[in-house]
Each structure stands twice: as C-alpha cells, then as structure tokens.
Short mmCIF file of C-alpha atoms and ligand atoms in Angstrom, two decimals:
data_model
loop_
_atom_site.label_atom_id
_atom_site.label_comp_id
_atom_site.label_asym_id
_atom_site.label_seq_id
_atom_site.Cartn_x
_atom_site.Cartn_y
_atom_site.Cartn_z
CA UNK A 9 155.98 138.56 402.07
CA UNK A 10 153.93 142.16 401.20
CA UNK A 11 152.24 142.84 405.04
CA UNK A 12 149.66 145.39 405.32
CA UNK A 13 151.64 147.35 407.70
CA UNK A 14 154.24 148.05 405.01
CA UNK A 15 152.20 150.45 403.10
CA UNK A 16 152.54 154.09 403.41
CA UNK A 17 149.39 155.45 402.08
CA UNK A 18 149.83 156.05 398.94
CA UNK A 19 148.24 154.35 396.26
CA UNK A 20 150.46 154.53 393.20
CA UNK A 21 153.93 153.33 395.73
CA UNK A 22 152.17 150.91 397.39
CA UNK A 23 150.97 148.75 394.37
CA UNK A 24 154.51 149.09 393.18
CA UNK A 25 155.94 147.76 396.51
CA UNK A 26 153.09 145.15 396.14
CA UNK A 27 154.00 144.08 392.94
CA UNK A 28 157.85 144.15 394.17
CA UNK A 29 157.01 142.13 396.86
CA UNK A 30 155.28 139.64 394.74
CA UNK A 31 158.21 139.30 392.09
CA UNK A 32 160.85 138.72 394.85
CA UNK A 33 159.00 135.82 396.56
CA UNK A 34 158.24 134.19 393.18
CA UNK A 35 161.76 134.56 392.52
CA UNK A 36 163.38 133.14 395.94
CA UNK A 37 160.51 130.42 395.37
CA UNK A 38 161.67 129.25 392.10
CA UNK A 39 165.40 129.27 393.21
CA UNK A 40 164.68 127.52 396.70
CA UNK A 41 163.11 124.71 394.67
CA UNK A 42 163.96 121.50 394.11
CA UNK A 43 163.37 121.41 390.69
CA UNK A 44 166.29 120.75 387.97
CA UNK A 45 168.51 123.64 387.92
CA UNK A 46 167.84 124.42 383.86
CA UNK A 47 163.98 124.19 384.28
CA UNK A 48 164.10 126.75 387.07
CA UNK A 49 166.56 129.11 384.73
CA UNK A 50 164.53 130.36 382.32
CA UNK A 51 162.36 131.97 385.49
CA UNK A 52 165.27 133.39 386.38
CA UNK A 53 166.04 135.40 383.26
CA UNK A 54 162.66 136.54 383.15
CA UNK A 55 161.97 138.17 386.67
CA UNK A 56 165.69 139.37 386.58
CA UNK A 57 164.73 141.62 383.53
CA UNK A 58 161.31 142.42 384.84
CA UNK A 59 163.37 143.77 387.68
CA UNK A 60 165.77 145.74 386.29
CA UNK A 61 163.23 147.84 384.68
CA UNK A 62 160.21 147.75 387.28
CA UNK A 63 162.86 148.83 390.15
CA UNK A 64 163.93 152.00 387.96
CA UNK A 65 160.22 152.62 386.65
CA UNK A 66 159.44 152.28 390.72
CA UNK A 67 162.46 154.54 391.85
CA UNK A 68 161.42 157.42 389.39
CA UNK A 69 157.94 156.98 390.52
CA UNK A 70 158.67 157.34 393.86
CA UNK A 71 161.61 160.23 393.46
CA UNK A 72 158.71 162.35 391.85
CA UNK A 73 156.37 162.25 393.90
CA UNK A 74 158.82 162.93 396.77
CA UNK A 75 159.35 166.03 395.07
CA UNK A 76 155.79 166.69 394.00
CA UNK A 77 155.40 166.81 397.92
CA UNK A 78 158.48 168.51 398.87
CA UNK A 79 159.78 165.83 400.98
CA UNK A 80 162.86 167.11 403.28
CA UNK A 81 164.93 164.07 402.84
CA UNK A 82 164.81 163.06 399.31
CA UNK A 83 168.67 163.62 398.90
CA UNK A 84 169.18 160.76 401.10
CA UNK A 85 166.44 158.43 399.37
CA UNK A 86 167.57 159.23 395.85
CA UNK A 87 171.28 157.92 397.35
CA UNK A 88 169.97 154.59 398.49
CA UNK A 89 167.77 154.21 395.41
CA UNK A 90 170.99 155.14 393.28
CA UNK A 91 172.99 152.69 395.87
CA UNK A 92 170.31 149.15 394.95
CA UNK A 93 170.53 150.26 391.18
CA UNK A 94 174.51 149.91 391.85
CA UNK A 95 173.88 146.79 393.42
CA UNK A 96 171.31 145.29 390.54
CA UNK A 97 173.52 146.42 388.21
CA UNK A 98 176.88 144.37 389.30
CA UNK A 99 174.88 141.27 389.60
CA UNK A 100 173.22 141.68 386.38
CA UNK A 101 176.99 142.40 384.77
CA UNK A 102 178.55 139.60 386.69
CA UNK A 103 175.94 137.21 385.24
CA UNK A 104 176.88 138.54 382.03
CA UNK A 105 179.97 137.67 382.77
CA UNK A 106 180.39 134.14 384.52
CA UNK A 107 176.91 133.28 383.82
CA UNK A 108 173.66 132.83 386.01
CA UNK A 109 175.37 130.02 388.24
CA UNK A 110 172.71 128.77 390.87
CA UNK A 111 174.81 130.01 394.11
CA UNK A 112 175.41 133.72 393.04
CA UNK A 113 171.56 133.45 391.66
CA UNK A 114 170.63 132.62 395.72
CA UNK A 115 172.84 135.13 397.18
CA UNK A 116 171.04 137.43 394.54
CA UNK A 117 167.58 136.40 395.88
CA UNK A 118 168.37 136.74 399.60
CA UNK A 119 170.10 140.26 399.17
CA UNK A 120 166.73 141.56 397.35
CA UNK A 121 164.39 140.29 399.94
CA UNK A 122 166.19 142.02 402.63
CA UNK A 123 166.97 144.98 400.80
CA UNK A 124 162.91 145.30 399.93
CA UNK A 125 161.90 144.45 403.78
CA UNK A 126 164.69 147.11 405.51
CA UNK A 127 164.10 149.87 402.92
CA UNK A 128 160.12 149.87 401.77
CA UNK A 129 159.35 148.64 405.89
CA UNK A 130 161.44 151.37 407.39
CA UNK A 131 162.89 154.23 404.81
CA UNK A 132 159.65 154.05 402.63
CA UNK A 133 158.09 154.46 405.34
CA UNK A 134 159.13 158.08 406.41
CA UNK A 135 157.03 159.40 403.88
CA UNK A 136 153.88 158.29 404.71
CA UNK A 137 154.67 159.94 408.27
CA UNK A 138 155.89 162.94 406.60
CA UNK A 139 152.56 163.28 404.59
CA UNK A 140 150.48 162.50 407.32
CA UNK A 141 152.40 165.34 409.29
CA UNK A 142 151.71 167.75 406.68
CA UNK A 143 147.71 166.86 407.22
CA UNK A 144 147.56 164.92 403.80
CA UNK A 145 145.29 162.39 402.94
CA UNK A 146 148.46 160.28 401.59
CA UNK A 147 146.45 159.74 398.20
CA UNK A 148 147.21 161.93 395.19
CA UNK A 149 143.92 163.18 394.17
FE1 LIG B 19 162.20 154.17 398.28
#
C-alpha cells in the first residue's frame, strides 16, 4: 500500500509511484482471490500491459528529471531501472511462452510489490534528500 512517507517531493514522481502503487495492489488483489481462475485472467492481461508501458513511461520520467537536476547517482538508478525492465520483460516472454499459469502469475505479483516498496521507499528516495540538500523546493516550477 502507497504511505505518505514514500513520497519524495516531487509532484510529477510521486503520482506515478501513486498510481504504481495502486495498479500493484489491484493486481495482487485480483490474484489472491478466490474467484475462478478464468474470471480473474482477463484482469491479469490488462494491468500486465498497463504495466509494461506505465513502468517505462515512469522510468523515463524519472531518468529526466534526474538529469534535469544533475543528480550524482543516476548511473546507478538508470541500472536498477534497466535491471526491473529485465525482470518485466522475462515474465512477460515466459507468459508468452507457457502461458499466464496462476502460480508464475503470484510469484509475478509478490516480486512487484517488493520490488516497488524496496526501490520507490528507499532508492527513490535519495532524491528527494538530494534536492532538499541542494535547497530545492522538490517541485518543478
Ligand atoms: Fe526510480
């Protein structure tokens, strides 16, 4: 679940983490249910290929403005943005290839909720310190 703490200050990442946030609950919701496995499927498809092109709409977002600010570690970020994609990416070819079966579809789930709550709670996070070191408001104006 999106927690206020989570939010770095800046308007345009945080309603994409929001939104993130959002999609990735609904999603382990609908899987964790106990509703018939074909009902819940079509769900499936559709946040999987909201995902796959929010996360890289989100990722370029984010990379620019990094860069807009001239934020010191962006090397790093870009390499565990580039790393998730990677990860996104096999899933969404091994569903291509054995088909969305409900166990790889959890193991999906889980792996995106923990990859949203380690990276936007703690890497996301060093740049709203780094603008707030640099005396910025953390809100492009
Ligand atoms: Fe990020």
């Amino acid at each position: 679940m999106w927690k206020d703490s989570y939010s770095i200050g800046v308007d345009l990442i945080d309603e994409q983490h929001k939104e993130l946030f959002h999609r990735v609950w609904e999603f382990a919701r609908v899987i964790r249910s106990s509703e018939n496995w074909e009902d819940r499927l079509e769900q499936v498809k559709e946040t999987m290929d909201f995902m796959k092109d929010y996360v890289i709409t989100h990722f370029n977002d984010e990379e620019e403005y990094q860069e807009e600010i001239n934020y010191p570690d962006i090397e790093i970020h870009k390499q565990a943005h580039a790393k998730f994609r990677e990860g996104i990416n096999q899933y969404v070819e091994l569903f291509e290839k054995e088909g969305l079966t409900e166990e790889k579809i959890q193991e999906f789930g889980g792996k995106l909720m923990t990859w949203l709550i380690v990276h936007v709670g703690k890497m996301d996070q060093l740049i709203g310190e780094f603008v707030r070191s640099q005396g910025g408001q953390n809100n492009e104006s």
